[in-house]
């Protein structure tokens, strides 16, 4: 069993553990390196296997397992959408960053025109807020897609959120 793991998915699991964000910055922000962050999604199959084992275990309530699985999937989906929204904003040239959802954003007293100088936690929470508001289709109007790439992603995201 261990040999089949080493021959199979071991390399992808190891690659998924690399600090790709740091490597991306060290390589002069090469976009090909930035895409390697998505290797982490491959590791999600371990979570699916874990929930399959929990669902079959008669010592654990099936309802509890399903609720925890639903919450986990929802958190993962929202986090991934927040990261995708942020990715869309940061892959435009710096001269065009004002034409992104976060670059044109003004929430209360906060202005995000120079959003790269804003703290990482604030940027993540703002991205998460956009993902949740979009998924819930609340549409307060304070935060929204402003260019065709963001609008296309938003349309696909809402379709899957429904």
mmCIF file of N, CA and C in Angstrom, residues 39-137:
data_model
loop_
_atom_site.group_PDB
_atom_site.id
_atom_site.type_symbol
_atom_site.label_atom_id
_atom_site.label_comp_id
_atom_site.label_asym_id
_atom_site.label_seq_id
_atom_site.Cartn_x
_atom_site.Cartn_y
_atom_site.Cartn_z
ATOM 1 N N UNK A 39 -2.190 23.454 -7.282
ATOM 2 C CA UNK A 39 -1.873 22.058 -6.946
ATOM 3 C C UNK A 39 -2.411 21.674 -5.570
ATOM 4 N N UNK A 40 -2.616 22.657 -4.728
ATOM 5 C CA UNK A 40 -3.145 22.384 -3.389
ATOM 6 C C UNK A 40 -4.543 21.775 -3.445
ATOM 7 N N UNK A 41 -5.288 22.086 -4.491
ATOM 8 C CA UNK A 41 -6.641 21.538 -4.617
ATOM 9 C C UNK A 41 -6.628 20.023 -4.764
ATOM 10 N N UNK A 42 -5.550 19.479 -5.329
ATOM 11 C CA UNK A 42 -5.453 18.032 -5.492
ATOM 12 C C UNK A 42 -5.517 17.328 -4.141
ATOM 13 N N UNK A 43 -4.996 17.993 -3.131
ATOM 14 C CA UNK A 43 -4.979 17.391 -1.800
ATOM 15 C C UNK A 43 -6.373 17.295 -1.185
ATOM 16 N N UNK A 44 -7.355 17.971 -1.769
ATOM 17 C CA UNK A 44 -8.721 17.922 -1.253
ATOM 18 C C UNK A 44 -9.308 16.520 -1.343
ATOM 19 N N UNK A 45 -8.758 15.677 -2.204
ATOM 20 C CA UNK A 45 -9.272 14.314 -2.322
ATOM 21 C C UNK A 45 -9.102 13.552 -1.001
ATOM 22 N N UNK A 46 -8.101 13.922 -0.203
ATOM 23 C CA UNK A 46 -7.925 13.296 1.110
ATOM 24 C C UNK A 46 -9.105 13.611 2.025
ATOM 25 N N UNK A 47 -9.628 14.816 1.910
ATOM 26 C CA UNK A 47 -10.781 15.209 2.719
ATOM 27 C C UNK A 47 -12.006 14.416 2.293
ATOM 28 N N UNK A 48 -12.175 14.229 0.993
ATOM 29 C CA UNK A 48 -13.304 13.442 0.512
ATOM 30 C C UNK A 48 -13.229 11.999 1.014
ATOM 31 N N UNK A 49 -12.042 11.429 0.993
ATOM 32 C CA UNK A 49 -11.863 10.062 1.500
ATOM 33 C C UNK A 49 -12.169 10.002 2.998
ATOM 34 N N UNK A 50 -11.764 11.028 3.733
ATOM 35 C CA UNK A 50 -12.052 11.092 5.168
ATOM 36 C C UNK A 50 -13.558 11.084 5.422
ATOM 37 N N UNK A 51 -14.313 11.903 4.667
ATOM 38 C CA UNK A 51 -15.765 11.944 4.855
ATOM 39 C C UNK A 51 -16.427 10.639 4.427
ATOM 40 N N UNK A 52 -15.897 9.977 3.404
ATOM 41 C CA UNK A 52 -16.447 8.667 3.015
ATOM 42 C C UNK A 52 -16.299 7.659 4.156
ATOM 43 N N UNK A 53 -15.126 7.685 4.799
ATOM 44 C CA UNK A 53 -14.915 6.773 5.947
ATOM 45 C C UNK A 53 -15.848 7.125 7.107
ATOM 46 N N UNK A 54 -16.028 8.424 7.363
ATOM 47 C CA UNK A 54 -16.918 8.844 8.458
ATOM 48 C C UNK A 54 -18.366 8.445 8.192
ATOM 49 N N UNK A 55 -18.822 8.557 6.941
ATOM 50 C CA UNK A 55 -20.194 8.204 6.604
ATOM 51 C C UNK A 55 -20.462 6.719 6.793
ATOM 52 N N UNK A 56 -19.443 5.898 6.633
ATOM 53 C CA UNK A 56 -19.601 4.450 6.784
ATOM 54 C C UNK A 56 -19.428 3.985 8.230
ATOM 55 N N UNK A 57 -18.865 4.833 9.068
ATOM 56 C CA UNK A 57 -18.616 4.470 10.469
ATOM 57 C C UNK A 57 -19.922 4.542 11.254
ATOM 58 N N UNK A 58 -20.382 3.407 11.779
ATOM 59 C CA UNK A 58 -21.667 3.361 12.479
ATOM 60 C C UNK A 58 -21.607 4.017 13.858
ATOM 61 N N UNK A 59 -20.404 4.305 14.360
ATOM 62 C CA UNK A 59 -20.272 4.953 15.672
ATOM 63 C C UNK A 59 -20.514 6.459 15.600
ATOM 64 N N UNK A 60 -20.532 7.025 14.386
ATOM 65 C CA UNK A 60 -20.708 8.464 14.199
ATOM 66 C C UNK A 60 -22.053 8.698 13.524
ATOM 67 N N UNK A 61 -22.789 9.669 14.033
ATOM 68 C CA UNK A 61 -24.092 9.990 13.476
ATOM 69 C C UNK A 61 -23.954 10.399 12.007
ATOM 70 N N UNK A 62 -24.766 9.773 11.162
ATOM 71 C CA UNK A 62 -24.728 10.082 9.734
ATOM 72 C C UNK A 62 -25.144 11.534 9.484
ATOM 73 N N UNK A 63 -26.147 12.017 10.214
ATOM 74 C CA UNK A 63 -26.605 13.392 10.073
ATOM 75 C C UNK A 63 -25.488 14.371 10.436
ATOM 76 N N UNK A 64 -24.802 14.106 11.533
ATOM 77 C CA UNK A 64 -23.688 14.963 11.949
ATOM 78 C C UNK A 64 -22.612 15.001 10.863
ATOM 79 N N UNK A 65 -22.286 13.844 10.329
ATOM 80 C CA UNK A 65 -21.267 13.768 9.277
ATOM 81 C C UNK A 65 -21.687 14.571 8.058
ATOM 82 N N UNK A 66 -22.934 14.458 7.643
ATOM 83 C CA UNK A 66 -23.416 15.188 6.468
ATOM 84 C C UNK A 66 -23.411 16.693 6.707
ATOM 85 N N UNK A 67 -23.781 17.135 7.896
ATOM 86 C CA UNK A 67 -23.784 18.574 8.199
ATOM 87 C C UNK A 67 -22.359 19.117 8.194
ATOM 88 N N UNK A 68 -21.440 18.400 8.817
ATOM 89 C CA UNK A 68 -20.040 18.832 8.832
ATOM 90 C C UNK A 68 -19.478 18.850 7.416
ATOM 91 N N UNK A 69 -19.825 17.866 6.621
ATOM 92 C CA UNK A 69 -19.363 17.819 5.227
ATOM 93 C C UNK A 69 -19.925 19.006 4.435
ATOM 94 N N UNK A 70 -21.191 19.324 4.620
ATOM 95 C CA UNK A 70 -21.808 20.448 3.935
ATOM 96 C C UNK A 70 -21.128 21.767 4.313
ATOM 97 N N UNK A 71 -20.872 21.969 5.591
ATOM 98 C CA UNK A 71 -20.210 23.192 6.054
ATOM 99 C C UNK A 71 -18.786 23.266 5.493
ATOM 100 N N UNK A 72 -18.093 22.143 5.482
ATOM 101 C CA UNK A 72 -16.724 22.113 4.951
ATOM 102 C C UNK A 72 -16.699 22.455 3.463
ATOM 103 N N UNK A 73 -17.606 21.877 2.699
ATOM 104 C CA UNK A 73 -17.670 22.166 1.266
ATOM 105 C C UNK A 73 -17.999 23.640 1.037
ATOM 106 N N UNK A 74 -18.931 24.167 1.809
ATOM 107 C CA UNK A 74 -19.307 25.575 1.672
ATOM 108 C C UNK A 74 -18.132 26.499 1.987
ATOM 109 N N UNK A 75 -17.419 26.238 3.063
ATOM 110 C CA UNK A 75 -16.254 27.058 3.418
ATOM 111 C C UNK A 75 -15.171 26.971 2.347
ATOM 112 N N UNK A 76 -14.944 25.779 1.843
ATOM 113 C CA UNK A 76 -13.932 25.593 0.801
ATOM 114 C C UNK A 76 -14.329 26.328 -0.479
ATOM 115 N N UNK A 77 -15.579 26.207 -0.877
ATOM 116 C CA UNK A 77 -16.063 26.848 -2.092
ATOM 117 C C UNK A 77 -15.983 28.371 -1.973
ATOM 118 N N UNK A 78 -16.368 28.909 -0.824
ATOM 119 C CA UNK A 78 -16.323 30.354 -0.605
ATOM 120 C C UNK A 78 -14.887 30.852 -0.580
ATOM 121 N N UNK A 79 -14.006 30.123 0.088
ATOM 122 C CA UNK A 79 -12.589 30.497 0.141
ATOM 123 C C UNK A 79 -11.982 30.488 -1.260
ATOM 124 N N UNK A 80 -12.269 29.451 -2.032
ATOM 125 C CA UNK A 80 -11.730 29.351 -3.381
ATOM 126 C C UNK A 80 -12.243 30.496 -4.254
ATOM 127 N N UNK A 81 -13.511 30.844 -4.126
ATOM 128 C CA UNK A 81 -14.064 31.962 -4.897
ATOM 129 C C UNK A 81 -13.411 33.276 -4.481
ATOM 130 N N UNK A 82 -13.183 33.466 -3.189
ATOM 131 C CA UNK A 82 -12.525 34.688 -2.717
ATOM 132 C C UNK A 82 -11.118 34.785 -3.300
ATOM 133 N N UNK A 83 -10.419 33.680 -3.314
ATOM 134 C CA UNK A 83 -9.069 33.666 -3.900
ATOM 135 C C UNK A 83 -9.124 33.947 -5.399
ATOM 136 N N UNK A 84 -10.122 33.401 -6.094
ATOM 137 C CA UNK A 84 -10.256 33.642 -7.527
ATOM 138 C C UNK A 84 -10.584 35.102 -7.810
ATOM 139 N N UNK A 85 -11.472 35.701 -7.017
ATOM 140 C CA UNK A 85 -11.777 37.121 -7.184
ATOM 141 C C UNK A 85 -10.520 37.967 -6.990
ATOM 142 N N UNK A 86 -9.747 37.650 -5.968
ATOM 143 C CA UNK A 86 -8.522 38.409 -5.715
ATOM 144 C C UNK A 86 -7.512 38.183 -6.841
ATOM 145 N N UNK A 87 -7.413 36.959 -7.303
ATOM 146 C CA UNK A 87 -6.504 36.633 -8.412
ATOM 147 C C UNK A 87 -6.856 37.455 -9.658
ATOM 148 N N UNK A 88 -8.138 37.561 -9.971
ATOM 149 C CA UNK A 88 -8.568 38.335 -11.130
ATOM 150 C C UNK A 88 -8.155 39.799 -11.009
ATOM 151 N N UNK A 89 -8.200 40.327 -9.794
ATOM 152 C CA UNK A 89 -7.833 41.733 -9.591
ATOM 153 C C UNK A 89 -6.335 41.949 -9.669
ATOM 154 N N UNK A 90 -5.553 40.978 -9.251
ATOM 155 C CA UNK A 90 -4.104 41.172 -9.175
ATOM 156 C C UNK A 90 -3.361 40.760 -10.431
ATOM 157 N N UNK A 91 -4.020 40.163 -11.397
ATOM 158 C CA UNK A 91 -3.317 39.748 -12.609
ATOM 159 C C UNK A 91 -3.363 40.799 -13.708
ATOM 160 N N UNK A 92 -4.056 41.885 -13.478
ATOM 161 C CA UNK A 92 -4.020 42.989 -14.428
ATOM 162 C C UNK A 92 -2.773 43.826 -14.179
ATOM 163 N N UNK A 93 -2.264 44.516 -15.199
ATOM 164 C CA UNK A 93 -1.097 45.388 -14.983
ATOM 165 C C UNK A 93 -1.419 46.467 -13.944
ATOM 166 N N UNK A 94 -0.418 46.907 -13.186
ATOM 167 C CA UNK A 94 -0.660 47.913 -12.143
ATOM 168 C C UNK A 94 -1.384 49.172 -12.638
ATOM 169 N N UNK A 95 -1.177 49.559 -13.881
ATOM 170 C CA UNK A 95 -1.847 50.752 -14.408
ATOM 171 C C UNK A 95 -3.359 50.552 -14.532
ATOM 172 N N UNK A 96 -3.801 49.295 -14.639
ATOM 173 C CA UNK A 96 -5.232 49.009 -14.810
ATOM 174 C C UNK A 96 -5.891 48.480 -13.548
ATOM 175 N N UNK A 97 -5.174 48.435 -12.428
ATOM 176 C CA UNK A 97 -5.728 47.882 -11.194
ATOM 177 C C UNK A 97 -6.890 48.701 -10.647
ATOM 178 N N UNK A 98 -6.993 49.968 -11.024
ATOM 179 C CA UNK A 98 -8.133 50.784 -10.605
ATOM 180 C C UNK A 98 -9.427 50.335 -11.260
ATOM 181 N N UNK A 99 -9.327 49.590 -12.348
ATOM 182 C CA UNK A 99 -10.496 49.074 -13.047
ATOM 183 C C UNK A 99 -10.853 47.672 -12.642
ATOM 184 N N UNK A 100 -10.558 47.309 -11.403
ATOM 185 C CA UNK A 100 -10.915 45.994 -10.867
ATOM 186 C C UNK A 100 -11.915 46.182 -9.733
ATOM 187 N N UNK A 101 -12.506 45.106 -9.295
ATOM 188 C CA UNK A 101 -13.500 45.193 -8.234
ATOM 189 C C UNK A 101 -12.890 45.767 -6.959
ATOM 190 N N UNK A 102 -11.657 45.410 -6.638
ATOM 191 C CA UNK A 102 -11.070 45.897 -5.389
ATOM 192 C C UNK A 102 -10.386 47.250 -5.580
ATOM 193 N N UNK A 103 -9.858 47.503 -6.761
ATOM 194 C CA UNK A 103 -9.189 48.776 -7.012
ATOM 195 C C UNK A 103 -10.150 49.952 -7.063
ATOM 196 N N UNK A 104 -11.399 49.697 -7.434
ATOM 197 C CA UNK A 104 -12.400 50.763 -7.512
ATOM 198 C C UNK A 104 -13.281 50.811 -6.267
ATOM 199 N N UNK A 105 -12.937 50.036 -5.263
ATOM 200 C CA UNK A 105 -13.775 49.865 -4.085
ATOM 201 C C UNK A 105 -13.590 50.975 -3.063
ATOM 202 N N UNK A 106 -14.676 51.390 -2.475
ATOM 203 C CA UNK A 106 -14.674 52.320 -1.349
ATOM 204 C C UNK A 106 -15.747 51.833 -0.380
ATOM 205 N N UNK A 107 -15.328 51.310 0.757
ATOM 206 C CA UNK A 107 -16.260 50.829 1.778
ATOM 207 C C UNK A 107 -16.119 51.714 3.012
ATOM 208 N N UNK A 108 -17.130 52.488 3.299
ATOM 209 C CA UNK A 108 -17.052 53.392 4.440
ATOM 210 C C UNK A 108 -15.930 54.392 4.241
ATOM 211 N N UNK A 109 -15.016 54.460 5.199
ATOM 212 C CA UNK A 109 -13.877 55.367 5.109
ATOM 213 C C UNK A 109 -12.697 54.743 4.375
ATOM 214 N N UNK A 110 -12.758 53.444 4.114
ATOM 215 C CA UNK A 110 -11.629 52.743 3.493
ATOM 216 C C UNK A 110 -11.667 52.880 1.974
ATOM 217 N N UNK A 111 -10.516 53.216 1.404
ATOM 218 C CA UNK A 111 -10.360 53.292 -0.047
ATOM 219 C C UNK A 111 -9.333 52.240 -0.443
ATOM 220 N N UNK A 112 -9.583 51.532 -1.520
ATOM 221 C CA UNK A 112 -8.723 50.429 -1.931
ATOM 222 C C UNK A 112 -7.986 50.702 -3.238
ATOM 223 N N UNK A 113 -7.854 51.982 -3.619
ATOM 224 C CA UNK A 113 -7.186 52.307 -4.886
ATOM 225 C C UNK A 113 -5.768 51.740 -4.910
ATOM 226 N N UNK A 114 -5.033 51.827 -3.822
ATOM 227 C CA UNK A 114 -3.714 51.207 -3.727
ATOM 228 C C UNK A 114 -3.815 49.960 -2.865
ATOM 229 N N UNK A 115 -4.603 48.991 -3.326
ATOM 230 C CA UNK A 115 -4.949 47.854 -2.468
ATOM 231 C C UNK A 115 -3.764 46.972 -2.084
ATOM 232 N N UNK A 116 -2.670 47.027 -2.800
ATOM 233 C CA UNK A 116 -1.513 46.196 -2.439
ATOM 234 C C UNK A 116 -0.855 46.679 -1.147
ATOM 235 N N UNK A 117 -1.119 47.936 -0.765
ATOM 236 C CA UNK A 117 -0.578 48.461 0.489
ATOM 237 C C UNK A 117 -1.491 48.156 1.679
ATOM 238 N N UNK A 118 -2.715 47.729 1.401
ATOM 239 C CA UNK A 118 -3.646 47.351 2.457
ATOM 240 C C UNK A 118 -3.198 46.003 3.026
ATOM 241 N N UNK A 119 -3.431 45.777 4.303
ATOM 242 C CA UNK A 119 -3.013 44.535 4.942
ATOM 243 C C UNK A 119 -3.612 43.297 4.278
ATOM 244 N N UNK A 120 -2.864 42.194 4.313
ATOM 245 C CA UNK A 120 -3.303 40.955 3.674
ATOM 246 C C UNK A 120 -4.614 40.453 4.271
ATOM 247 N N UNK A 121 -4.758 40.528 5.588
ATOM 248 C CA UNK A 121 -5.996 40.066 6.226
ATOM 249 C C UNK A 121 -7.187 40.890 5.749
ATOM 250 N N UNK A 122 -7.014 42.184 5.633
ATOM 251 C CA UNK A 122 -8.098 43.053 5.154
ATOM 252 C C UNK A 122 -8.456 42.711 3.711
ATOM 253 N N UNK A 123 -7.457 42.457 2.877
ATOM 254 C CA UNK A 123 -7.722 42.087 1.485
ATOM 255 C C UNK A 123 -8.454 40.754 1.415
ATOM 256 N N UNK A 124 -8.056 39.796 2.266
ATOM 257 C CA UNK A 124 -8.710 38.485 2.254
ATOM 258 C C UNK A 124 -10.161 38.602 2.727
ATOM 259 N N UNK A 125 -10.380 39.335 3.808
ATOM 260 C CA UNK A 125 -11.742 39.483 4.325
ATOM 261 C C UNK A 125 -12.620 40.203 3.299
ATOM 262 N N UNK A 126 -12.062 41.193 2.615
ATOM 263 C CA UNK A 126 -12.816 41.894 1.577
ATOM 264 C C UNK A 126 -13.154 40.949 0.429
ATOM 265 N N UNK A 127 -12.216 40.112 0.024
ATOM 266 C CA UNK A 127 -12.470 39.120 -1.031
ATOM 267 C C UNK A 127 -13.521 38.113 -0.581
ATOM 268 N N UNK A 128 -13.434 37.699 0.672
ATOM 269 C CA UNK A 128 -14.419 36.767 1.222
ATOM 270 C C UNK A 128 -15.803 37.409 1.254
ATOM 271 N N UNK A 129 -15.850 38.672 1.611
ATOM 272 C CA UNK A 129 -17.120 39.408 1.630
ATOM 273 C C UNK A 129 -17.733 39.438 0.233
ATOM 274 N N UNK A 130 -16.921 39.737 -0.791
ATOM 275 C CA UNK A 130 -17.424 39.736 -2.162
ATOM 276 C C UNK A 130 -17.956 38.355 -2.534
ATOM 277 N N UNK A 131 -17.234 37.306 -2.171
ATOM 278 C CA UNK A 131 -17.660 35.943 -2.497
ATOM 279 C C UNK A 131 -18.992 35.599 -1.836
ATOM 280 N N UNK A 132 -19.155 35.958 -0.571
ATOM 281 C CA UNK A 132 -20.387 35.629 0.157
ATOM 282 C C UNK A 132 -21.563 36.447 -0.367
ATOM 283 N N UNK A 133 -21.358 37.747 -0.562
ATOM 284 C CA UNK A 133 -22.440 38.603 -1.049
ATOM 285 C C UNK A 133 -22.862 38.172 -2.454
ATOM 286 N N UNK A 134 -21.899 37.815 -3.284
ATOM 287 C CA UNK A 134 -22.217 37.365 -4.639
ATOM 288 C C UNK A 134 -22.934 36.023 -4.608
ATOM 289 N N UNK A 135 -22.437 35.094 -3.770
ATOM 290 C CA UNK A 135 -23.041 33.770 -3.700
ATOM 291 C C UNK A 135 -24.478 33.855 -3.174
ATOM 292 N N UNK A 136 -24.693 34.724 -2.214
ATOM 293 C CA UNK A 136 -26.031 34.872 -1.647
ATOM 294 C C UNK A 136 -26.916 35.727 -2.560
ATOM 295 N N UNK A 137 -26.340 36.271 -3.615
ATOM 296 C CA UNK A 137 -26.999 37.165 -4.566
ATOM 297 C C UNK A 137 -27.758 38.282 -3.864
#
